[in-house]
Short mmCIF file of C-alpha atoms in Angstrom, two decimals:
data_model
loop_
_atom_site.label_atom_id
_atom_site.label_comp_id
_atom_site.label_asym_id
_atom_site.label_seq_id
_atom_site.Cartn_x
_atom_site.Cartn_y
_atom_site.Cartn_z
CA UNK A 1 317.46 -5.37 -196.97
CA UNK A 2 314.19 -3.81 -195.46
CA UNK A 3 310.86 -4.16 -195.61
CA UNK A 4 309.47 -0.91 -198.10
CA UNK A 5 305.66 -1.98 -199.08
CA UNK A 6 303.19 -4.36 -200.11
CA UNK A 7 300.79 -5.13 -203.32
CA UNK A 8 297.66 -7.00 -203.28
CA UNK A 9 296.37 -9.12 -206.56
CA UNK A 10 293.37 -11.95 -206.52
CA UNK A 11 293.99 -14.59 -208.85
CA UNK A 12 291.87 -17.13 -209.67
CA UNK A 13 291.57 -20.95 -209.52
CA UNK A 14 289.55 -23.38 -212.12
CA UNK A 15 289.47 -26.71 -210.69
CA UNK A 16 287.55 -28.23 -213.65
CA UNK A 17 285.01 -29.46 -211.26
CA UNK A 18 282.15 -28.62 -208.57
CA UNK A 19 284.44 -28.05 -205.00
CA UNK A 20 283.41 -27.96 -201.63
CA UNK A 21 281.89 -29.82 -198.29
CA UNK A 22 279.16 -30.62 -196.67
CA UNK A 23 278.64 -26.47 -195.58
CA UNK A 24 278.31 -25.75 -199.32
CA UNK A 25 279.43 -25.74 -202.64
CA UNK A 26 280.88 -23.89 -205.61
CA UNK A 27 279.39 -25.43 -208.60
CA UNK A 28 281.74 -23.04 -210.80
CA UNK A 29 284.56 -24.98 -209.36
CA UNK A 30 286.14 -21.62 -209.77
CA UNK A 31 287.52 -20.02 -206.69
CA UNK A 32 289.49 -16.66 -205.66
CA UNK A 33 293.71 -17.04 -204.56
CA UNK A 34 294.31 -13.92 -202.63
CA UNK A 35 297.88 -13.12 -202.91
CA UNK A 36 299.62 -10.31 -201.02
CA UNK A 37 303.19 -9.50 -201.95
CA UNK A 38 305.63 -7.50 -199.77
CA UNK A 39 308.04 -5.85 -201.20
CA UNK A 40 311.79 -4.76 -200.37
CA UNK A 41 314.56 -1.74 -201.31
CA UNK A 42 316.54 -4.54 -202.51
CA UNK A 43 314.37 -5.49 -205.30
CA UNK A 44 313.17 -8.63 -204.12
CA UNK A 45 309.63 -9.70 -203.61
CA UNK A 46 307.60 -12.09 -200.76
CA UNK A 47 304.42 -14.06 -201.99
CA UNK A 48 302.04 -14.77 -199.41
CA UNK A 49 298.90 -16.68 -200.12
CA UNK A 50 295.55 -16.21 -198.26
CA UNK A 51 292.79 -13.04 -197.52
CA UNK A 52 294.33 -10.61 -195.58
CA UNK A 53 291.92 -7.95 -195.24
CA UNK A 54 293.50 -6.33 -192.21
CA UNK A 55 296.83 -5.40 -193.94
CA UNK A 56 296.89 -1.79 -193.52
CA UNK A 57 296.65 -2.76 -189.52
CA UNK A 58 299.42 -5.33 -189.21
CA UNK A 59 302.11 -4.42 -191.79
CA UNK A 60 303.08 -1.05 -189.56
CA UNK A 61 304.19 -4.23 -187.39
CA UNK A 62 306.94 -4.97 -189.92
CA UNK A 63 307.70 -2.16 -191.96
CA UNK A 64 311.15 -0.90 -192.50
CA UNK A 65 312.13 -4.34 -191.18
CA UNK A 66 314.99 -6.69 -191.87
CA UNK A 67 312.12 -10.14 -193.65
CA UNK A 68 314.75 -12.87 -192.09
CA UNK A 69 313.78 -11.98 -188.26
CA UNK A 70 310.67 -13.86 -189.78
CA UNK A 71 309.93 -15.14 -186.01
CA UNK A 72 310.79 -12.04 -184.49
CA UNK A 73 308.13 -10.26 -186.88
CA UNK A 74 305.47 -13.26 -186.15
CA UNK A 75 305.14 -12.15 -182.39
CA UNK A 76 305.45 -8.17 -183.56
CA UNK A 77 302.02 -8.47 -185.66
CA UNK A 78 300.58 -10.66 -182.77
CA UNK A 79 301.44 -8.21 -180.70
CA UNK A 80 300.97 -5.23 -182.62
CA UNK A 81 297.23 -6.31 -182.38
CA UNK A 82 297.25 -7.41 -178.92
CA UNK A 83 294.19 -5.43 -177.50
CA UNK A 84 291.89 -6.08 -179.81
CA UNK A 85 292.90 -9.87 -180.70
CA UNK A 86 294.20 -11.91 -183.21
CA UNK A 87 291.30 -14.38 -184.62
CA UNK A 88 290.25 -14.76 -187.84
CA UNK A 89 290.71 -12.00 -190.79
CA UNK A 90 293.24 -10.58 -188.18
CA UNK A 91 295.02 -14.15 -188.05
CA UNK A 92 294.90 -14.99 -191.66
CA UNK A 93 296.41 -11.32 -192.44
CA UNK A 94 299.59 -12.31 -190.63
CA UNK A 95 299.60 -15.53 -191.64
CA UNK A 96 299.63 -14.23 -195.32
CA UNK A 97 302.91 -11.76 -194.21
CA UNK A 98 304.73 -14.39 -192.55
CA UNK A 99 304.67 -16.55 -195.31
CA UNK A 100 305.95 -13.89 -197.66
CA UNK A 101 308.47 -13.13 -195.21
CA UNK A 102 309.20 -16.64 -195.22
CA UNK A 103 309.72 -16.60 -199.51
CA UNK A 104 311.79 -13.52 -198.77
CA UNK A 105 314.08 -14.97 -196.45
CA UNK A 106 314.68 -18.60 -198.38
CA UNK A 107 315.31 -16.19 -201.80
CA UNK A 108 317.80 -13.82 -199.91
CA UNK A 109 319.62 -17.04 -199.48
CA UNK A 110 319.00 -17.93 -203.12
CA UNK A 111 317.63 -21.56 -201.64
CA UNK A 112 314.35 -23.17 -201.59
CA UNK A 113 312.56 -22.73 -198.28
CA UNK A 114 312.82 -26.81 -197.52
CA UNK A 115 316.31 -26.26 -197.43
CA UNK A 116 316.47 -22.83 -195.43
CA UNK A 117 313.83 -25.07 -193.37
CA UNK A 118 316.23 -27.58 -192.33
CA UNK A 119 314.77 -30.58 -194.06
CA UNK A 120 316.88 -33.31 -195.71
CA UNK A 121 314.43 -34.25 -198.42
CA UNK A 122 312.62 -32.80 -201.26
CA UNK A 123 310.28 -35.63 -201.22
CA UNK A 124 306.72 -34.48 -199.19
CA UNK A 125 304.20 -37.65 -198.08
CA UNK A 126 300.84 -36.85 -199.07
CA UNK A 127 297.47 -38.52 -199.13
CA UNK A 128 294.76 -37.20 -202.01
CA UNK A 129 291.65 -34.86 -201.53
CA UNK A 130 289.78 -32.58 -203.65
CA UNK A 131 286.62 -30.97 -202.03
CA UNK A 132 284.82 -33.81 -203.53
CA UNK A 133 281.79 -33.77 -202.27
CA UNK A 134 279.54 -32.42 -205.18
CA UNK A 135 280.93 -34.83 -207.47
CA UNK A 136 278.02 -37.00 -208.73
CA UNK A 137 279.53 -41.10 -208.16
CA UNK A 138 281.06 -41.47 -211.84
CA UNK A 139 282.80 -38.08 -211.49
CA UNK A 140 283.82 -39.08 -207.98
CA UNK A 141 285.43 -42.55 -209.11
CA UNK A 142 286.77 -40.83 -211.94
CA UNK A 143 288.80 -38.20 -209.70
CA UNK A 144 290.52 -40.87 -207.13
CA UNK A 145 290.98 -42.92 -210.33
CA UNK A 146 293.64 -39.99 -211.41
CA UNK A 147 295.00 -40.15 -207.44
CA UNK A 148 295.55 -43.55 -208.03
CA UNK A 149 297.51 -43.14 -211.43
CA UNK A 150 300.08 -41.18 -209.31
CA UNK A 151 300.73 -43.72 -207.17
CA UNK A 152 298.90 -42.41 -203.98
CA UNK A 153 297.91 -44.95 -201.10
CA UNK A 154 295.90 -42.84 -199.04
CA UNK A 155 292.63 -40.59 -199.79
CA UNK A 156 289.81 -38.27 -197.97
CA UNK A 157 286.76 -38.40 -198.66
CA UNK A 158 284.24 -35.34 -197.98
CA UNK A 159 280.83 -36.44 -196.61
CA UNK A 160 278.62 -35.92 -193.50
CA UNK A 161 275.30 -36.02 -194.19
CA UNK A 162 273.70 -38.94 -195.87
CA UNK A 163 275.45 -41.78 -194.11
CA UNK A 164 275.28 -44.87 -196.68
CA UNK A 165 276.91 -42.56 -199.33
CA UNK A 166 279.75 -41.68 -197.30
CA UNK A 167 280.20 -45.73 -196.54
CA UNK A 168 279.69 -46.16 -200.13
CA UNK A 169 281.92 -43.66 -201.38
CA UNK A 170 284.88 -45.04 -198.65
CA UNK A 171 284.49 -48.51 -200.05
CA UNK A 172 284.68 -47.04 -203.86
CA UNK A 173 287.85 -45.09 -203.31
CA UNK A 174 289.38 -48.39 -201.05
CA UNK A 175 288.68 -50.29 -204.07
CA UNK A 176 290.88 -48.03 -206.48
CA UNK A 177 293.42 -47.49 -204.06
CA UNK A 178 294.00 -51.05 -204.02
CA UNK A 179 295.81 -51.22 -206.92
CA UNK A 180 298.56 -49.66 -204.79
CA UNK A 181 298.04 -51.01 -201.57
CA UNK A 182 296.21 -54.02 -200.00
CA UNK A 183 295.44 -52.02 -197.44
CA UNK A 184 294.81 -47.99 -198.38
CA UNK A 185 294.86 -45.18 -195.48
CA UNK A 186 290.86 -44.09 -195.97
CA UNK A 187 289.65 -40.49 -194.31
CA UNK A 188 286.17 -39.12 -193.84
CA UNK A 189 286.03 -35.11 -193.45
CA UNK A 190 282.72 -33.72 -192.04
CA UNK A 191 283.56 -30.43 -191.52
CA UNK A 192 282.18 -29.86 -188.04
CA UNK A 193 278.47 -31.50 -189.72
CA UNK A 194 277.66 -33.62 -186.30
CA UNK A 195 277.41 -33.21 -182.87
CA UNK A 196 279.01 -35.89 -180.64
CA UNK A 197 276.46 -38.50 -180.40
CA UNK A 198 275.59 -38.57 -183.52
CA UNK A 199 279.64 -38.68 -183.87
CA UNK A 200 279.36 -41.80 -182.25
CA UNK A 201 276.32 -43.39 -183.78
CA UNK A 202 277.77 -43.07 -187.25
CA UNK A 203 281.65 -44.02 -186.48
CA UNK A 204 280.34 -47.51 -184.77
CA UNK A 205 278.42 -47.80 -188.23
CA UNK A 206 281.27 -46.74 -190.39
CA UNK A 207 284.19 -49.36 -187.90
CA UNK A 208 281.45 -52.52 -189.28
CA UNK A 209 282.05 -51.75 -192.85
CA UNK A 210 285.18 -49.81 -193.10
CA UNK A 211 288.88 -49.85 -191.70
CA UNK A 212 288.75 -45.61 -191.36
CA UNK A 213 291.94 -44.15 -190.40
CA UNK A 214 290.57 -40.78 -189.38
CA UNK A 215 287.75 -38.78 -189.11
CA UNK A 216 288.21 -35.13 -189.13
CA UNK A 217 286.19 -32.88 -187.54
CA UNK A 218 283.14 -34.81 -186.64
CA UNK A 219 281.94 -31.78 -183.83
CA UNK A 220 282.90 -28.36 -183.69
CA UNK A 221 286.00 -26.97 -183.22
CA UNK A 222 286.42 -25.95 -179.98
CA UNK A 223 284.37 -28.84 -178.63
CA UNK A 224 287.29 -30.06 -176.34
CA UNK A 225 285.10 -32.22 -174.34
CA UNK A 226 283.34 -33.70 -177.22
CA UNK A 227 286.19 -34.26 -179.20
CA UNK A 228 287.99 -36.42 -176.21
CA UNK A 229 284.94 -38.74 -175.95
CA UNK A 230 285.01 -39.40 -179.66
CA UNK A 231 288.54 -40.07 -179.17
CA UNK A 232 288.09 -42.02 -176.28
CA UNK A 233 285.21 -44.41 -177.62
CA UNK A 234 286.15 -45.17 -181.21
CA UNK A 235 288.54 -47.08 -182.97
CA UNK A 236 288.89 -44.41 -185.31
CA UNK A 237 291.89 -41.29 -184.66
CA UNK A 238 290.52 -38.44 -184.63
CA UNK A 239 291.97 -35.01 -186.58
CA UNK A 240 291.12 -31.23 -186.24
CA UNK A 241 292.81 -28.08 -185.48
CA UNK A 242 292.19 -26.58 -189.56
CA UNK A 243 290.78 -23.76 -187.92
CA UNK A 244 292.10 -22.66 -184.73
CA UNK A 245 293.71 -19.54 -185.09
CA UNK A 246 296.81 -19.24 -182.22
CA UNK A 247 298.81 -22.10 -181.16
CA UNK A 248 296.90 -21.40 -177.43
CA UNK A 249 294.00 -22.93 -178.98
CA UNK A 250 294.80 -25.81 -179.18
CA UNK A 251 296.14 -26.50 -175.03
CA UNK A 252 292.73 -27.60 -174.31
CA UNK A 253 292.80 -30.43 -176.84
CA UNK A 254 296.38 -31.51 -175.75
CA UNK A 255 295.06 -31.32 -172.15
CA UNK A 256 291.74 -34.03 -173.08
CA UNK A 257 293.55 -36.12 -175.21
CA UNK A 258 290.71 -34.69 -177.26
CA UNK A 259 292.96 -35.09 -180.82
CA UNK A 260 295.04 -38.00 -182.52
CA UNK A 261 295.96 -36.15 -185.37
CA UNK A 262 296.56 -32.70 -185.55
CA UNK A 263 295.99 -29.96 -188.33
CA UNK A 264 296.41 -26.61 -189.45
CA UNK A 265 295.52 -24.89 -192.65
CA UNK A 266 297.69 -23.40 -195.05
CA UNK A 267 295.93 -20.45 -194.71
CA UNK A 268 296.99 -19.76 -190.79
CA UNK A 269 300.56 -19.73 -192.24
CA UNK A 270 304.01 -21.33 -191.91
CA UNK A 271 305.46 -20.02 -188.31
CA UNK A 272 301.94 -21.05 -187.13
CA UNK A 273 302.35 -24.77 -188.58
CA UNK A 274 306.25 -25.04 -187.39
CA UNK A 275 304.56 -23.98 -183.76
CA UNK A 276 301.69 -26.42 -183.53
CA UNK A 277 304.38 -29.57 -184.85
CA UNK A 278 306.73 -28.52 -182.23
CA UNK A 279 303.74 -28.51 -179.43
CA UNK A 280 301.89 -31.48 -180.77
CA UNK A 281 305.08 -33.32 -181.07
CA UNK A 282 305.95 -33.06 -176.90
CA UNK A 283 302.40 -34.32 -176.97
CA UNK A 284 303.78 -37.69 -178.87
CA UNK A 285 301.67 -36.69 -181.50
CA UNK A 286 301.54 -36.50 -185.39
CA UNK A 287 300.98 -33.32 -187.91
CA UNK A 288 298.97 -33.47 -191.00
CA UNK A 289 299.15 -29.86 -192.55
CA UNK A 290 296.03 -28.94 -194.11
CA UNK A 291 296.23 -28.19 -198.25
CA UNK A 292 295.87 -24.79 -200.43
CA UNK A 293 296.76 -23.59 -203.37
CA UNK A 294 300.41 -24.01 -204.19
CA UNK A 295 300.80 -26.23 -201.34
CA UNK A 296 303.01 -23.77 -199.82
CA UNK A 297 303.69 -25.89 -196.51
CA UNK A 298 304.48 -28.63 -197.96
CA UNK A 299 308.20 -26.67 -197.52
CA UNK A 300 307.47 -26.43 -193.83
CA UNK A 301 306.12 -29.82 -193.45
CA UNK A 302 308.94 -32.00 -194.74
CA UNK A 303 310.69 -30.15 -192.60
CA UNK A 304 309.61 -31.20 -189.01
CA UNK A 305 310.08 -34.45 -187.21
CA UNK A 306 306.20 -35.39 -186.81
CA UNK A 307 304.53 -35.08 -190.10
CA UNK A 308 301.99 -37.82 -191.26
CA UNK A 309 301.15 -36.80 -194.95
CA UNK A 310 300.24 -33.73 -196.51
CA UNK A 311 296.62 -33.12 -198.39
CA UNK A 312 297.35 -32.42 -201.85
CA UNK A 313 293.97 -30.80 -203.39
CA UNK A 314 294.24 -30.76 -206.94
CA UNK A 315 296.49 -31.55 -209.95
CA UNK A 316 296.61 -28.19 -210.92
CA UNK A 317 297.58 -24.42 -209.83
CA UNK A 318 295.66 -20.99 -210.14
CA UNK A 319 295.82 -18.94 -213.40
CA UNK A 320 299.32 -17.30 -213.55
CA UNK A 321 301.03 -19.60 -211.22
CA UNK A 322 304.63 -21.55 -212.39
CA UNK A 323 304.86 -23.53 -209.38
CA UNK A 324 308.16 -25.41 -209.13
CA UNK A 325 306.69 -28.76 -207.14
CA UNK A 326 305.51 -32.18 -209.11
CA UNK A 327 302.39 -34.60 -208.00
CA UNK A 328 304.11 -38.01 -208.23
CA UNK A 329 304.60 -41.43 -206.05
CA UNK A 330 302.49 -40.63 -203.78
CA UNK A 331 303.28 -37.07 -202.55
CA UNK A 332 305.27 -34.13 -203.93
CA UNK A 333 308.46 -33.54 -205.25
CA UNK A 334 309.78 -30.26 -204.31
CA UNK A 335 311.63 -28.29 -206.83
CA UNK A 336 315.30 -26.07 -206.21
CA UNK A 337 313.50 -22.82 -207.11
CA UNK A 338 314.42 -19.66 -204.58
CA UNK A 339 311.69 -19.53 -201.97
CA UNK A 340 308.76 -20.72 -202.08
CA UNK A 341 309.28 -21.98 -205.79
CA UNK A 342 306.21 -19.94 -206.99
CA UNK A 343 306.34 -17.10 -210.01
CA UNK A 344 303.99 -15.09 -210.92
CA UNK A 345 302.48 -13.59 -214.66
CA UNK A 346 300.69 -10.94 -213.69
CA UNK A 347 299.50 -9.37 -216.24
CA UNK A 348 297.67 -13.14 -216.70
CA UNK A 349 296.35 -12.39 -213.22
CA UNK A 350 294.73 -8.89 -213.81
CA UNK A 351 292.98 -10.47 -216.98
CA UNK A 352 291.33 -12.69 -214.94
CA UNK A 353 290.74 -11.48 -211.67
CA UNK A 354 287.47 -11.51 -210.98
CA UNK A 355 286.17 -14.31 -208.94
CA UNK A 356 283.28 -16.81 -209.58
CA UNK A 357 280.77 -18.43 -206.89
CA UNK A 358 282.75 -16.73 -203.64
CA UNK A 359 281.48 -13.58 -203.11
CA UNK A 360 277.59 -14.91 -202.63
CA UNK A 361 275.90 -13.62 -199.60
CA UNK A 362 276.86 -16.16 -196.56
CA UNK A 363 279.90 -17.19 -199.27
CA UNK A 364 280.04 -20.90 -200.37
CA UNK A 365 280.75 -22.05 -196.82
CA UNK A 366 278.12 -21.21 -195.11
CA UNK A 367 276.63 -23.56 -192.48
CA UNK A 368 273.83 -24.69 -192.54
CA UNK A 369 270.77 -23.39 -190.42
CA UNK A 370 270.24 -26.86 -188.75
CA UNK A 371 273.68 -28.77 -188.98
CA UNK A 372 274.07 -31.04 -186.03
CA UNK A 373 270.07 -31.09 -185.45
CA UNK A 374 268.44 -33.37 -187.53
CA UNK A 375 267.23 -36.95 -186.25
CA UNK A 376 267.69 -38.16 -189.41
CA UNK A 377 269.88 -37.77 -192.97
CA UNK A 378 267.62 -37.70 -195.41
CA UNK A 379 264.95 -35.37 -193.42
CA UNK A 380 268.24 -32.52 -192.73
CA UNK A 381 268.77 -33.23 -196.74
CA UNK A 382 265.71 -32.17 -197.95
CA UNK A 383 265.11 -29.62 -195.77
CA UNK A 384 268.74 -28.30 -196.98
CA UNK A 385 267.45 -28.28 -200.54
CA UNK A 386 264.13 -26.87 -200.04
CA UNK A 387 265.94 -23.36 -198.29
CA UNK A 388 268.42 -23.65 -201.14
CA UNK A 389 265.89 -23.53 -204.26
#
């Protein structure tokens, strides 16, 4: 079987609520799933998830190829763009192949990708999310309420910029995940919002009132240095790597001890997650994959040794999606379907694609002017509001 085209379709997402982080929001709650699907001259079809605007660059990197040299074809595209780089739209392009090539090669084996994975179990930890922060406190209680009903233990919590709410907010979802465990797993996700002192002002604030298991990108990315004294001077673990793009990226957090717990998106692709478990695991180190839509590594994730719990977004999946998976117990239960376990209606699709609150100028993650500069919460707040009226 070779490798004979590709198709592009945009499907869309209606989470029922306001999504999003301290960076912005999408009051819609209505977001674009870019899907890519490569196709083959033996009448089977790869579903990738994720933008992948630089296609018609990296798929003469795998055309006319067999899809199960899937790690073969990873370092081809890397290659293939060598000169120029691999970072961002570049990254998330091949990320969006491999994991179609990925589908491809668990459906020639008429197997779900666990099980072409190696993993034993069907059964995928996870702890519960959901871009919460424009959810007014009702709506917020109301959300982790539902987490709760499906028996989860551990939750995230977006915040980052007014301090008390994110302590309140903590101690509100502590107090529904109770019900399942005396002692729930609590996360705080601030998206990159602080720089390191004020890191460490807030965490000593946050250790008096609140047992926090993690705190996920409190400084910037590639803030190696910061990151490691975080690490170093808190009780609390610390997690990033969402958005490095290139398992390289990540040496000079393994080389500070700069990271307790580390992550990749969904969107960066499976071969990219089985890399970055295999290196953080020499480190002695867990893996917490990142969510997206269709929770596509939770296949790759129950697969390797390392893996502390997968985010799991949202109850539901985008418009046109049969997604063979089930929220329950405290995780997910993957299904026996061929590959990645999605199908696809896409005539359901077409009807609907046209996306809602994304394509904004600066798009609904934009950061703000003066993140990481204000001397106080409630001064950066207004401020925010005033540029955004």
């Amino acid at each position: 079987m070779k490798i004979t085209g590709f198709r592009s379709l945009v499907a869309l997402h209606d989470w029922g609520r306001p999504v999003g982080d301290v960076n912005g929001l999408v009051p819609s709650g209505i977001t674009e799933v870019p899907i890519l699907l490569v196709e083959t001259d033996g009448g089977l079809t790869g579903i990738g998830l994720g933008a992948h605007a630089e296609i018609e660059r990296v798929f003469p990197a795998v055309e006319g190829a067999d899809p199960r040299a899937v790690a073969s074809l990873y370092d081809a595209m890397l290659a293939h763009v060598f000169k120029s780089g691999h970072a961002g739209t570049t990254f998330g392009t091949i990320a969006a192949v491999d994991m179609a090539l990925w589908d491809l090669k668990a459906k020639m084996a008429d197997e779900a990708l666990w099980r072409t994975l190696g993993a034993g179990d069907r059964f995928v930890h996870g702890y519960a999310s959901g871009l919460c922060y424009g959810l007014e406190d009702d709506a917020f209680a109301a959300h982790y309420e539902r987490w709760a009903d499906l028996g989860f233990t551990a939750a995230k919590v977006k915040g980052g910029r007014d301090l008390d709410r994110d302590i309140s907010r903590l101690k509100t979802v502590r107090a529904i995940l109770e019900r399942n465990s005396p002692r729930p797993a609590l996360m705080l996700d601030v998206n990159e919002a602080w720089n390191c002192k004020q890191a460490l002002r807030h965490l000593a604030e946050i250790e008096k009132r609140v047992d926090l298991t993690w705190i996920e990108e409190p400084v910037r990315r590639w803030d190696a240095a910061g990151l490691a004294r975080i690490a170093a001077c808190s009780r609390t673990a610390v997690a990033t790597g969402e958005n490095l793009t290139g398992i390289e990226q990540f040496n000079p957090l393994f080389d500070q001890r700069a990271v307790d717990i580390v992550q990749t998106g969904s969107c960066w692709g499976i071969t990219h997650f089985l890399r970055v478990a295999m290196a953080a695991h020499a480190q002695g180190l867990p893996v917490s994959p990142v969510a997206y839509n269709a929770n596509p590594l939770a296949h790759a994730a129950v697969a390797v040794p390392n893996m502390i719990g997968l985010e799991i977004q949202d109850f539901s999946f985008p418009e046109g999606f049969s997604v063979d998976q089930e929220i329950r117990d405290g995780g997910l239960v993957l299904g026996d379907r061929p590959g990645l376990g999605i199908e696809l209606d896409e005539t359901r699709i077409a009807e609907r694609a046209s996306a809602l609150g994304w394509n904004v100028r600066g798009g609904p993650h934009r950061r703000a002017e003066r993140t990481g500069l204000c001397l106080a919460p409630s001064a950066g707040l207004a401020a925010d509001q005033g540029r955004e009226r």
